[in-house]
Coordinates of C-alpha atoms (C1' of nucleotides) in Angstrom, one line a residue:
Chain A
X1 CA 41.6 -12.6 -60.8
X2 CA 38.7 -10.0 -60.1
X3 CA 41.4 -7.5 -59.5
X4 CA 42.5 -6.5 -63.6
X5 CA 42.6 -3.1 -61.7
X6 CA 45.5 -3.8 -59.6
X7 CA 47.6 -5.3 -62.3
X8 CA 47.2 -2.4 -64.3
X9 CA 47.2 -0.3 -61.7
X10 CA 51.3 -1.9 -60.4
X11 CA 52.3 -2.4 -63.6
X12 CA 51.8 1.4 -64.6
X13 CA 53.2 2.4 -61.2
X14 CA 56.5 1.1 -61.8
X15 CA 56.4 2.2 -64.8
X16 CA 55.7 5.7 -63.6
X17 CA 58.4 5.8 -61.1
X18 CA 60.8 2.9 -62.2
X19 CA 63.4 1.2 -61.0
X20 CA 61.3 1.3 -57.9
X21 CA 60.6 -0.8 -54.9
X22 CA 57.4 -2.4 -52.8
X23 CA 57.2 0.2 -50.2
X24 CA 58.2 3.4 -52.3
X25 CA 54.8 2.3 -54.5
X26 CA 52.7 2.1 -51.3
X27 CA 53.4 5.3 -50.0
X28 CA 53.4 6.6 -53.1
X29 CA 49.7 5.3 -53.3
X30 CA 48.7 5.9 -50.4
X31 CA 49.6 10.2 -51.3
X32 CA 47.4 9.7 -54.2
X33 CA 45.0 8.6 -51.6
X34 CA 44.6 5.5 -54.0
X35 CA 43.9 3.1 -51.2
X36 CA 40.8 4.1 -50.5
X37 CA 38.8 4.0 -54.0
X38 CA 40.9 1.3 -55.4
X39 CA 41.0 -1.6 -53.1
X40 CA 45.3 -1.7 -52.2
X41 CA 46.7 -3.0 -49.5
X42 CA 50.2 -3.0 -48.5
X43 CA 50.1 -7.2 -48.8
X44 CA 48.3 -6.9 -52.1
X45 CA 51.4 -4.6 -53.6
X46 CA 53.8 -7.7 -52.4
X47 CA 51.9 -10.1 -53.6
X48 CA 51.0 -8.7 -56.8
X49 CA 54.6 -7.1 -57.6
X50 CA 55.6 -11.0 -57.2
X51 CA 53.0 -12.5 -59.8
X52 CA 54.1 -9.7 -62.5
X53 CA 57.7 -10.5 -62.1
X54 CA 56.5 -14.2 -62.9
X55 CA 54.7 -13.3 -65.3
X56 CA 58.2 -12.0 -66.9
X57 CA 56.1 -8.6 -66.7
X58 CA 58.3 -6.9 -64.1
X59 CA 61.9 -7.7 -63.7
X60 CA 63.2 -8.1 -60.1
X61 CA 66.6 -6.5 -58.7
X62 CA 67.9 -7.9 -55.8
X63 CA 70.0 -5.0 -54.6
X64 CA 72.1 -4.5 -52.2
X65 CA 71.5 -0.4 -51.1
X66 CA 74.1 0.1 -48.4
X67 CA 73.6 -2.6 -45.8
X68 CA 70.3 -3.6 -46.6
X69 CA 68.8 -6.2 -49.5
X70 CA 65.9 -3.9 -51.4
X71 CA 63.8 -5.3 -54.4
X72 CA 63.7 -2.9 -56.7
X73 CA 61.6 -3.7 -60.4
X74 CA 61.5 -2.4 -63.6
X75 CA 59.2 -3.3 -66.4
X76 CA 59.9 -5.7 -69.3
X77 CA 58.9 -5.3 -73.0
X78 CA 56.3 -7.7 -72.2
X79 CA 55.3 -5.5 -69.2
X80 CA 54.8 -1.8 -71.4
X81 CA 53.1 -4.2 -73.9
X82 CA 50.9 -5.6 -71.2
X83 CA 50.2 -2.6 -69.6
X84 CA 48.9 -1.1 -72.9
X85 CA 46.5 -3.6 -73.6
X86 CA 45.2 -3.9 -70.5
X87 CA 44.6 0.1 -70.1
X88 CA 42.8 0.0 -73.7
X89 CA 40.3 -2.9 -72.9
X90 CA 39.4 -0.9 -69.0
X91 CA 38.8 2.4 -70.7
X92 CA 36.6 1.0 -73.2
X93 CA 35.0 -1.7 -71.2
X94 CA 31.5 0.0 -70.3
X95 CA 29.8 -1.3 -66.9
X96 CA 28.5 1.2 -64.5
X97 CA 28.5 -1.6 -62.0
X98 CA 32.3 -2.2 -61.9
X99 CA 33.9 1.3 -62.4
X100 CA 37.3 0.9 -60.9
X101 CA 39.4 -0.4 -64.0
X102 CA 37.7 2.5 -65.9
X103 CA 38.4 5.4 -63.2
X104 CA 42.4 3.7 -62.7
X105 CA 42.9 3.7 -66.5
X106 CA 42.4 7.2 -66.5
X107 CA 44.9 7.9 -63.7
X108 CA 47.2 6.6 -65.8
X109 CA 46.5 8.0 -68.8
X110 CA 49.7 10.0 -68.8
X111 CA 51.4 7.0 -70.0
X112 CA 49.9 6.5 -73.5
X113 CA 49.8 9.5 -75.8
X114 CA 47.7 12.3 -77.6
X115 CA 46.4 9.5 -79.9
X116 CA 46.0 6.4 -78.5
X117 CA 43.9 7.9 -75.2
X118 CA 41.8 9.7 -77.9
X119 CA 40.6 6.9 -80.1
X120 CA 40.2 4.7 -77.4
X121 CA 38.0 7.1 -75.8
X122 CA 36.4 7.3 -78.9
X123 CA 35.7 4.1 -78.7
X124 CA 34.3 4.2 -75.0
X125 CA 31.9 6.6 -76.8
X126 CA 30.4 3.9 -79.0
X127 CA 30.7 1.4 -76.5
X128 CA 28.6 3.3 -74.5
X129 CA 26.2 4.2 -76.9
X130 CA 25.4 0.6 -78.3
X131 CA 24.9 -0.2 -74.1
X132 CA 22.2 2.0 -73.8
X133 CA 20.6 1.2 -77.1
X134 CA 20.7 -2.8 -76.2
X135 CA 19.3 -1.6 -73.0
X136 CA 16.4 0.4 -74.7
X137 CA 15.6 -2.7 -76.5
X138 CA 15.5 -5.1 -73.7
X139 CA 13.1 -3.5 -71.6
X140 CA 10.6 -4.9 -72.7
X141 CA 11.9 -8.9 -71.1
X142 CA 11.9 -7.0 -68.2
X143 CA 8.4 -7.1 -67.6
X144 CA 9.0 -10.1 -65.6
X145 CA 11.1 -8.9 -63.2
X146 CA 9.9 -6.8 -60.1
X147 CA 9.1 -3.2 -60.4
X148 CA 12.0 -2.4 -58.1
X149 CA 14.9 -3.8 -60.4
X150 CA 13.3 -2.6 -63.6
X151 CA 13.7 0.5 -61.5
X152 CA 17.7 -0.2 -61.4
X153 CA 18.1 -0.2 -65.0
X154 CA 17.4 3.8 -65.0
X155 CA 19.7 4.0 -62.5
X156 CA 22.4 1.8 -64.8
X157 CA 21.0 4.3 -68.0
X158 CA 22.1 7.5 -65.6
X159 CA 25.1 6.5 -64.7
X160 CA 26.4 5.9 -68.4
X161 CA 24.9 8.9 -69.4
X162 CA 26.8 10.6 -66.5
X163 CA 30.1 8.8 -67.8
X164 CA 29.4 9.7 -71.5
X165 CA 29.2 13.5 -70.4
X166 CA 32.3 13.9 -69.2
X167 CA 34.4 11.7 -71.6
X168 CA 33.0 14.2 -74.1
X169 CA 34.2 17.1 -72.0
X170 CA 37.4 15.0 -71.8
X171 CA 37.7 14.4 -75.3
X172 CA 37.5 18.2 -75.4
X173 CA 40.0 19.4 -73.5
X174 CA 42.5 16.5 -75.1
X175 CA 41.9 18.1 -78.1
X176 CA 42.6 21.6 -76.9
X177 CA 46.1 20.1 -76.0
X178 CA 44.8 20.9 -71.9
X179 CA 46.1 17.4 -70.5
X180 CA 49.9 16.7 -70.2
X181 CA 50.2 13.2 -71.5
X182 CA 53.2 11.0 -72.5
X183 CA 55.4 12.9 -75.3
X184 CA 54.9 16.2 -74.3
X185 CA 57.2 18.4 -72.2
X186 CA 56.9 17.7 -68.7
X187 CA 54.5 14.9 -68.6
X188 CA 53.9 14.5 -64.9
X189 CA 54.8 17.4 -61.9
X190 CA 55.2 14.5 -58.9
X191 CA 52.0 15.1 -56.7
X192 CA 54.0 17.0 -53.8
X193 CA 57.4 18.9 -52.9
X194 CA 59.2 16.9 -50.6
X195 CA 58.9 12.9 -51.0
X196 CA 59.2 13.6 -54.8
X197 CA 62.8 14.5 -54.5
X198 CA 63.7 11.6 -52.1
X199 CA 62.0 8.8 -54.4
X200 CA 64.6 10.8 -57.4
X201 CA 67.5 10.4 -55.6
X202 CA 67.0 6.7 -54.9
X203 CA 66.2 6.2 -58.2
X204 CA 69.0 7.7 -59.3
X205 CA 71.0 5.2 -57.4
X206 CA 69.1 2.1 -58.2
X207 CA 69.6 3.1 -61.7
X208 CA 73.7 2.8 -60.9
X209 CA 73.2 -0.3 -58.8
X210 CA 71.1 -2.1 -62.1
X211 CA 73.2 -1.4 -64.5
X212 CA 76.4 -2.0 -62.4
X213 CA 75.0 -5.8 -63.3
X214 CA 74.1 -7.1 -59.7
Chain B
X1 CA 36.5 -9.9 -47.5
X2 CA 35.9 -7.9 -50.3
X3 CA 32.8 -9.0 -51.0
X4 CA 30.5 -7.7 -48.7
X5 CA 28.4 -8.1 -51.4
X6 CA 28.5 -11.8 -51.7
X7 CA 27.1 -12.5 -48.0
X8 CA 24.8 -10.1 -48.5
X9 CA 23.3 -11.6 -51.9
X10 CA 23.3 -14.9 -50.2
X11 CA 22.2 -14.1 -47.0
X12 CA 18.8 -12.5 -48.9
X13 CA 18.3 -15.3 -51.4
X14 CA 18.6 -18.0 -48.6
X15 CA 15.9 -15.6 -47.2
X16 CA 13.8 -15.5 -49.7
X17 CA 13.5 -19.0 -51.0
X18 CA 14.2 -20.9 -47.8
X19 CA 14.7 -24.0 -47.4
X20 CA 17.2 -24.0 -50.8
X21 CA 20.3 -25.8 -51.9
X22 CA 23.2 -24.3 -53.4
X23 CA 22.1 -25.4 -57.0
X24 CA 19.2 -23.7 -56.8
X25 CA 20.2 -20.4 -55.8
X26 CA 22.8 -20.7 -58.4
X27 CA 20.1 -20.8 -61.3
X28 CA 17.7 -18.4 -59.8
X29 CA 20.6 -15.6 -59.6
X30 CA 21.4 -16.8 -63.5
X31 CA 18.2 -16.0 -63.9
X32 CA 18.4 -12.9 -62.3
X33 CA 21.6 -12.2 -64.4
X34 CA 23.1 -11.4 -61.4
X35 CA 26.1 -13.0 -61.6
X36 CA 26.6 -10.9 -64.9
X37 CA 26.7 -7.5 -62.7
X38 CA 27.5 -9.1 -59.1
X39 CA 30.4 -11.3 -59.5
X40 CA 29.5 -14.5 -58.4
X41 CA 30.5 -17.7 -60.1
X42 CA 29.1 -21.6 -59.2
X43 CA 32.0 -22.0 -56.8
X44 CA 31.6 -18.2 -55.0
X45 CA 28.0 -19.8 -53.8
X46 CA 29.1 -23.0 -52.2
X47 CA 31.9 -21.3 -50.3
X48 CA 30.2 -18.5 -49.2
X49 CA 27.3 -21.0 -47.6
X50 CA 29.5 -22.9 -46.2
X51 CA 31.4 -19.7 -44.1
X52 CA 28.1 -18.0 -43.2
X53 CA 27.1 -22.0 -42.0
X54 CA 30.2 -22.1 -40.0
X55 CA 29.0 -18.6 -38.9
X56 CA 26.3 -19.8 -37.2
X57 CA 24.2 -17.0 -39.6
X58 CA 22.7 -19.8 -41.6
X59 CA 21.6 -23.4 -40.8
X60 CA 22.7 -26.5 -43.1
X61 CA 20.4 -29.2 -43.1
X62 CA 21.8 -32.3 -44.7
X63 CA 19.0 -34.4 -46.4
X64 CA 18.0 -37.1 -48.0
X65 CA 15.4 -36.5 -51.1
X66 CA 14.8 -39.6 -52.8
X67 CA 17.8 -41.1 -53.2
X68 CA 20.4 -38.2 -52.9
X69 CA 22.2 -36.3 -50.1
X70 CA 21.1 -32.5 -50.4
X71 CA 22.4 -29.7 -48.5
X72 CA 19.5 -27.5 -47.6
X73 CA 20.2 -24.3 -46.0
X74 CA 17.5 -21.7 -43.9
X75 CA 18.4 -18.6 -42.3
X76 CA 19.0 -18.2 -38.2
X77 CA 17.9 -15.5 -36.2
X78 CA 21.5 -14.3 -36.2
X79 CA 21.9 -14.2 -39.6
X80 CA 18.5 -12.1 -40.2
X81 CA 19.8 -10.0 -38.3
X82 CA 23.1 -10.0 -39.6
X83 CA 21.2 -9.3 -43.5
X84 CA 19.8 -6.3 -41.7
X85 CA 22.9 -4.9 -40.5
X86 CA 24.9 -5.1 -44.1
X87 CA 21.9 -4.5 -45.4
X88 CA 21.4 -0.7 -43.7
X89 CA 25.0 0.0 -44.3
X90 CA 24.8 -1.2 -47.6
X91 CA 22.5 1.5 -48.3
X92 CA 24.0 4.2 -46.4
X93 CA 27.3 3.8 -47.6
X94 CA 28.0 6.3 -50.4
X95 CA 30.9 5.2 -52.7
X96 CA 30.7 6.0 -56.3
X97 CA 33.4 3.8 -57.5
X98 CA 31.9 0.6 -55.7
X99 CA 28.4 0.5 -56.6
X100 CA 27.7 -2.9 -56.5
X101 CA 26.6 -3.1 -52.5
X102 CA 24.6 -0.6 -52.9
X103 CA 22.8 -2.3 -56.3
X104 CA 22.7 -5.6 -54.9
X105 CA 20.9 -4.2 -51.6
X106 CA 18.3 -2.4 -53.7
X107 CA 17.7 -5.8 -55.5
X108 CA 17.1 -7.4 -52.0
X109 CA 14.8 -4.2 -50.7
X110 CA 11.4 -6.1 -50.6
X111 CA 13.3 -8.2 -47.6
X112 CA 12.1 -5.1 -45.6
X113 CA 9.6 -3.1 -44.4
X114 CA 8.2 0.0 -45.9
X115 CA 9.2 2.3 -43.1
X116 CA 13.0 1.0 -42.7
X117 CA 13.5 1.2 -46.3
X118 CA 12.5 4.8 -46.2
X119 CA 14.7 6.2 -43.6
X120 CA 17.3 4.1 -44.5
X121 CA 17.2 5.2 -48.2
X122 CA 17.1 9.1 -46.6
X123 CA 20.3 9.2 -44.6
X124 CA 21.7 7.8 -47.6
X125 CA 20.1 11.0 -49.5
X126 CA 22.2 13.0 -46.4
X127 CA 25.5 10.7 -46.8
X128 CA 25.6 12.1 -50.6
X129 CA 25.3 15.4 -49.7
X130 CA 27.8 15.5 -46.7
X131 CA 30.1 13.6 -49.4
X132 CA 29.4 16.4 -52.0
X133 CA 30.3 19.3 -49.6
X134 CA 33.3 17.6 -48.4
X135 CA 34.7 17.0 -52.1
X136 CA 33.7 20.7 -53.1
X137 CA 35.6 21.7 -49.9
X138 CA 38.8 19.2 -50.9
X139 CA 39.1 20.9 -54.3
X140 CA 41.8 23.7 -52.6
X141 CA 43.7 20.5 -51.9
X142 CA 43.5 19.1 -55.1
X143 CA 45.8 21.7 -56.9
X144 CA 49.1 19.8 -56.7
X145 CA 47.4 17.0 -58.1
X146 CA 47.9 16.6 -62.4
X147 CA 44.8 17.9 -63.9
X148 CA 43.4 14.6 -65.2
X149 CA 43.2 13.9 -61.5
X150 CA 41.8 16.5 -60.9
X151 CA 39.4 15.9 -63.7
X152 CA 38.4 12.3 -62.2
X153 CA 36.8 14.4 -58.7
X154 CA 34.2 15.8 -61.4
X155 CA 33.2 12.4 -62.6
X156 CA 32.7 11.6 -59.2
X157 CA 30.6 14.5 -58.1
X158 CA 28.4 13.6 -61.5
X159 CA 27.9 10.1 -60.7
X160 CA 27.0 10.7 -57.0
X161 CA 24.3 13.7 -58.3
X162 CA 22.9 11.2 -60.7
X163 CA 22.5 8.2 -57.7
X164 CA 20.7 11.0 -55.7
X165 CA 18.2 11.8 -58.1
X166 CA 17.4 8.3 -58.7
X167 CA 16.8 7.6 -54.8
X168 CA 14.7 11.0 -54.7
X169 CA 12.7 9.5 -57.3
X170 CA 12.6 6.3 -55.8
X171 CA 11.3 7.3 -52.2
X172 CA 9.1 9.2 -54.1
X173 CA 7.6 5.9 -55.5
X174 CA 8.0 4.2 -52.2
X175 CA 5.7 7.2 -51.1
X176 CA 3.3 6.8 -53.6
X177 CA 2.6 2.8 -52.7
X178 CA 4.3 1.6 -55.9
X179 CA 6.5 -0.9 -55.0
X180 CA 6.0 -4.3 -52.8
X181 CA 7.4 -4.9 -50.2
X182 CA 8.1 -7.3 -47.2
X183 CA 4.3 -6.8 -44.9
X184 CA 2.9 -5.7 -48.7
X185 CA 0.5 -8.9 -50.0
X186 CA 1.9 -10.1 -52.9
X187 CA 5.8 -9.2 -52.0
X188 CA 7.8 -10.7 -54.8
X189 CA 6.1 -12.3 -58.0
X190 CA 8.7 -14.8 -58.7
X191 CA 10.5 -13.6 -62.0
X192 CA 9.1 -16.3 -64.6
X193 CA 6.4 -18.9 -64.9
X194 CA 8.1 -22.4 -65.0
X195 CA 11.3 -23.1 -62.7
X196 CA 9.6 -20.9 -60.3
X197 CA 6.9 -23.7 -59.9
X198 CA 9.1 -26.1 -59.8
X199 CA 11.4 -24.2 -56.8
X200 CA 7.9 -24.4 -54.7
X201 CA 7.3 -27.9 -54.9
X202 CA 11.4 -28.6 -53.8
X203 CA 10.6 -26.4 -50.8
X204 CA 7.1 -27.9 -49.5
X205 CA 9.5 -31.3 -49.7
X206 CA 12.2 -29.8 -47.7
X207 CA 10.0 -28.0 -45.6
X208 CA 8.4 -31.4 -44.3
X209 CA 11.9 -33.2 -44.7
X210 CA 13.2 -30.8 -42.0
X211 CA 10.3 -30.7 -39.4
X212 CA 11.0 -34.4 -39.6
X213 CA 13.9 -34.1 -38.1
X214 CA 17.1 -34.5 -39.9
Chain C
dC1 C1' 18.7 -52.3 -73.0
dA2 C1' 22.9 -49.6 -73.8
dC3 C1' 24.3 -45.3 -74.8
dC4 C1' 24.1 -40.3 -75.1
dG5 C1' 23.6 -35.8 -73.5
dG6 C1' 21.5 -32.5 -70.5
dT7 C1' 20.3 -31.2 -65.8
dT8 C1' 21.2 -31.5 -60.9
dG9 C1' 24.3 -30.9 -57.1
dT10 C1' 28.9 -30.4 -55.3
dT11 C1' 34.0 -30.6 -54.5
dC12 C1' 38.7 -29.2 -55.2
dA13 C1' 43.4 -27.6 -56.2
dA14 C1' 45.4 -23.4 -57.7
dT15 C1' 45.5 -18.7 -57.0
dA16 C1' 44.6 -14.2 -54.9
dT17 C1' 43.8 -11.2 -51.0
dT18 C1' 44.1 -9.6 -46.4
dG19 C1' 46.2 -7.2 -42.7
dA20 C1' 48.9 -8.2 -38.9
dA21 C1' 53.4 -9.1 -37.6
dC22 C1' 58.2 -9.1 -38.4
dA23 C1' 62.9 -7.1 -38.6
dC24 C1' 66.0 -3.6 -39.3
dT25 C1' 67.6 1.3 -39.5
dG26 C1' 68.5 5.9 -37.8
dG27 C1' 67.8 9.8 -35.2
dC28 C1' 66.6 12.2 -30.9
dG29 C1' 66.1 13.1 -26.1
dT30 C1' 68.3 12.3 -21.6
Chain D
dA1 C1' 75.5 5.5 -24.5
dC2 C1' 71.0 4.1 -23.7
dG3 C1' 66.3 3.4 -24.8
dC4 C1' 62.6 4.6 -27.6
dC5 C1' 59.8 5.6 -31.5
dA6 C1' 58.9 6.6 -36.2
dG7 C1' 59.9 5.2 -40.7
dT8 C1' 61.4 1.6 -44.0
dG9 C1' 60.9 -2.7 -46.3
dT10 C1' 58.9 -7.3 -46.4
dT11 C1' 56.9 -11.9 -45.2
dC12 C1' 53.3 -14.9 -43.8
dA13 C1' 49.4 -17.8 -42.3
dA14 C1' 44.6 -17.5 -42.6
dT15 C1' 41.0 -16.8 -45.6
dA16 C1' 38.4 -16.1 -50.0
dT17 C1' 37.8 -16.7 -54.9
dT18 C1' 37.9 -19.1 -59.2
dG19 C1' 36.2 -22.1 -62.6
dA20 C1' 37.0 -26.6 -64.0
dA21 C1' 36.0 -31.1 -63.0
dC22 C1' 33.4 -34.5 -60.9
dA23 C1' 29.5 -37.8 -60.1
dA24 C1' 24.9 -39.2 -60.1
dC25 C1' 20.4 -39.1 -62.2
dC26 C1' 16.8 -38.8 -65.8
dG27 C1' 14.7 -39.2 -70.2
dG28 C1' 14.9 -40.3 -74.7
dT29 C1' 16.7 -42.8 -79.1
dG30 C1' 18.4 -46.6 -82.0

DNA sequence: CACCGGTTGTTCAATATTGAACACTGGCGT
DNA sequence: ACGCCAGTGTTCAATATTGAACAACCGGTG
């Protein structure tokens, strides 16, 4: 399972937008223009929205919305529980090789609060930190190696130096109260107008249709 | 196929210590610690020589050394070519939240000549830039987007500026003679004293194994 | 010599991923 | 009323990935 990103990545989807279904999550991705840096295709959201719910991480409605049969989920204890862990180890798992479960954790940061997404920043901090100093101390083995990948190992040192620069700035504005996050008023404005309203009002319904025991 | 980085890795090590078997390569990229930063487990390495085989972009030579059945494995003509392709676009392609194509094709750059690597390494120097004006350009757009969103395009711009310095710098090196490459003498010291002995002495046998036809 | 454990070399079943194709609805122009 | 096309919602067969397990060999040790 190379993909931790798109568990995490569903899993705090639906529970963004919950009780939701397969094709409301892809467009709603696809607005976010997430398809293109993570890796999501429509089959993948199927798929994947089929192994949480086996997982007993997402619960799948069978509905019946007018005419037509819709699967609608909702996430489980075991689900929110999942989903925290998993957003805790990608924000302070440091590799400047694999960014993706880093940069998707923090699209989702508006699910955890004030707290949490500071001290496990905080930890990201160190994390990096202790990289770069095991690094510093292995360049000397690499006198083995070619000058060219010696060469890639500044390249690895910039690119967690870049990171560690703006979680700092980050950590900043957190603590200037800039960032909505969850437990504040108004935690997340939907990304646009229009689509936004429809995916309420079929929310709204699903909402009735669950707990109408079907 | 996710991993263009896989047939890419493969493709160049074939290229480099051909004729190998899978076993082989397998400890030479543990050595490497590549399959630390790439991803590639045992199995990824069978697999993948068997498609690129059935690709016609490498050639398997089933022999017998001693008393064992070995599959040995040397690049075609199509498949050089093939390593050339990915490995251009590998280099070109500017993507700050999949680095590792670009990482694993700077490992491989002593596969090619002086002069390739160059330009190559300067329209990627023009794909960062084009990518930097277009996400300046994007940021009206950005504004119904929550701020940590909007926060994440900043990251992105860093990490981009930081992979540009680091090929300015290298090109600069390049310029100056430093590093060996493919028509260099002396192209790729291989990393440490022992197994590397050991590799040479396998391919001398398969070498003379092959031309025997089998 | 019988056994042990490490290295060599590979296969395999379980799982994940891909993206194309399917099937249905509803509205709109004629 | 008809045909058409864009949107909605999902499935599926082909392919790729995973990592554990397999099997054979080699060199020592009791």
């Amino acid at each position: 399972m190379a993909a931790t990103e798109t568990r995490l990545l569903l899993l705090g989807t639906v529970m963004l937008f919950e009780p939701v279904n397969g094709y409301q999550l892809r467009r709603e991705l696809l607005s976010w223009e997430v398809d293109e840096w993570a890796h999501v295709n429509p089959g993948s959201i199927y798929s994947g929205l089929t192994t949480l719910a086996k997982q007993g991480l997402l619960d799948r409605h069978d509905l019946v919305d007018g005419t037509r049969e819709v699967a609608v989920y909702t996430s489980t204890k075991a689900g929110r529980e999942e989903f925290s862990r998993m957003w805790v180890s990608a924000i302070e798992q440091v590799d400047p090789l694999s960014p993706l479960p880093f940069h998707t954790a923090i699209a989702l940061m508006p699910l955890n609060d004030r707290e949490v997404v500071r001290a496990t920043l905080q930890t990201r901090l160190a994390r990096i930190d202790a990289t770069a100093r095991e690094q510093m101390s292995r360049k000397g083995d690499m006198s083995a190696f070619p000058p060219h990948v010696r060469s890639l190992a500044d390249l690895w040192m910039g690119l967690i130096q870049t990171d560690r620069e703006w979680v700092v700035n980050l950590i900043g504005r957190l603590d200037r109260g800039e960032l909505a996050l969850q437990g504040d008023e108004s935690s997340w404005a939907p990304p646009s107008g229009d689509p936004g309203w429809q995916m309420a009002s079929d929310r709204e319904r699903y909402l009735r249709l669950i707990s109408g025991r079907n």
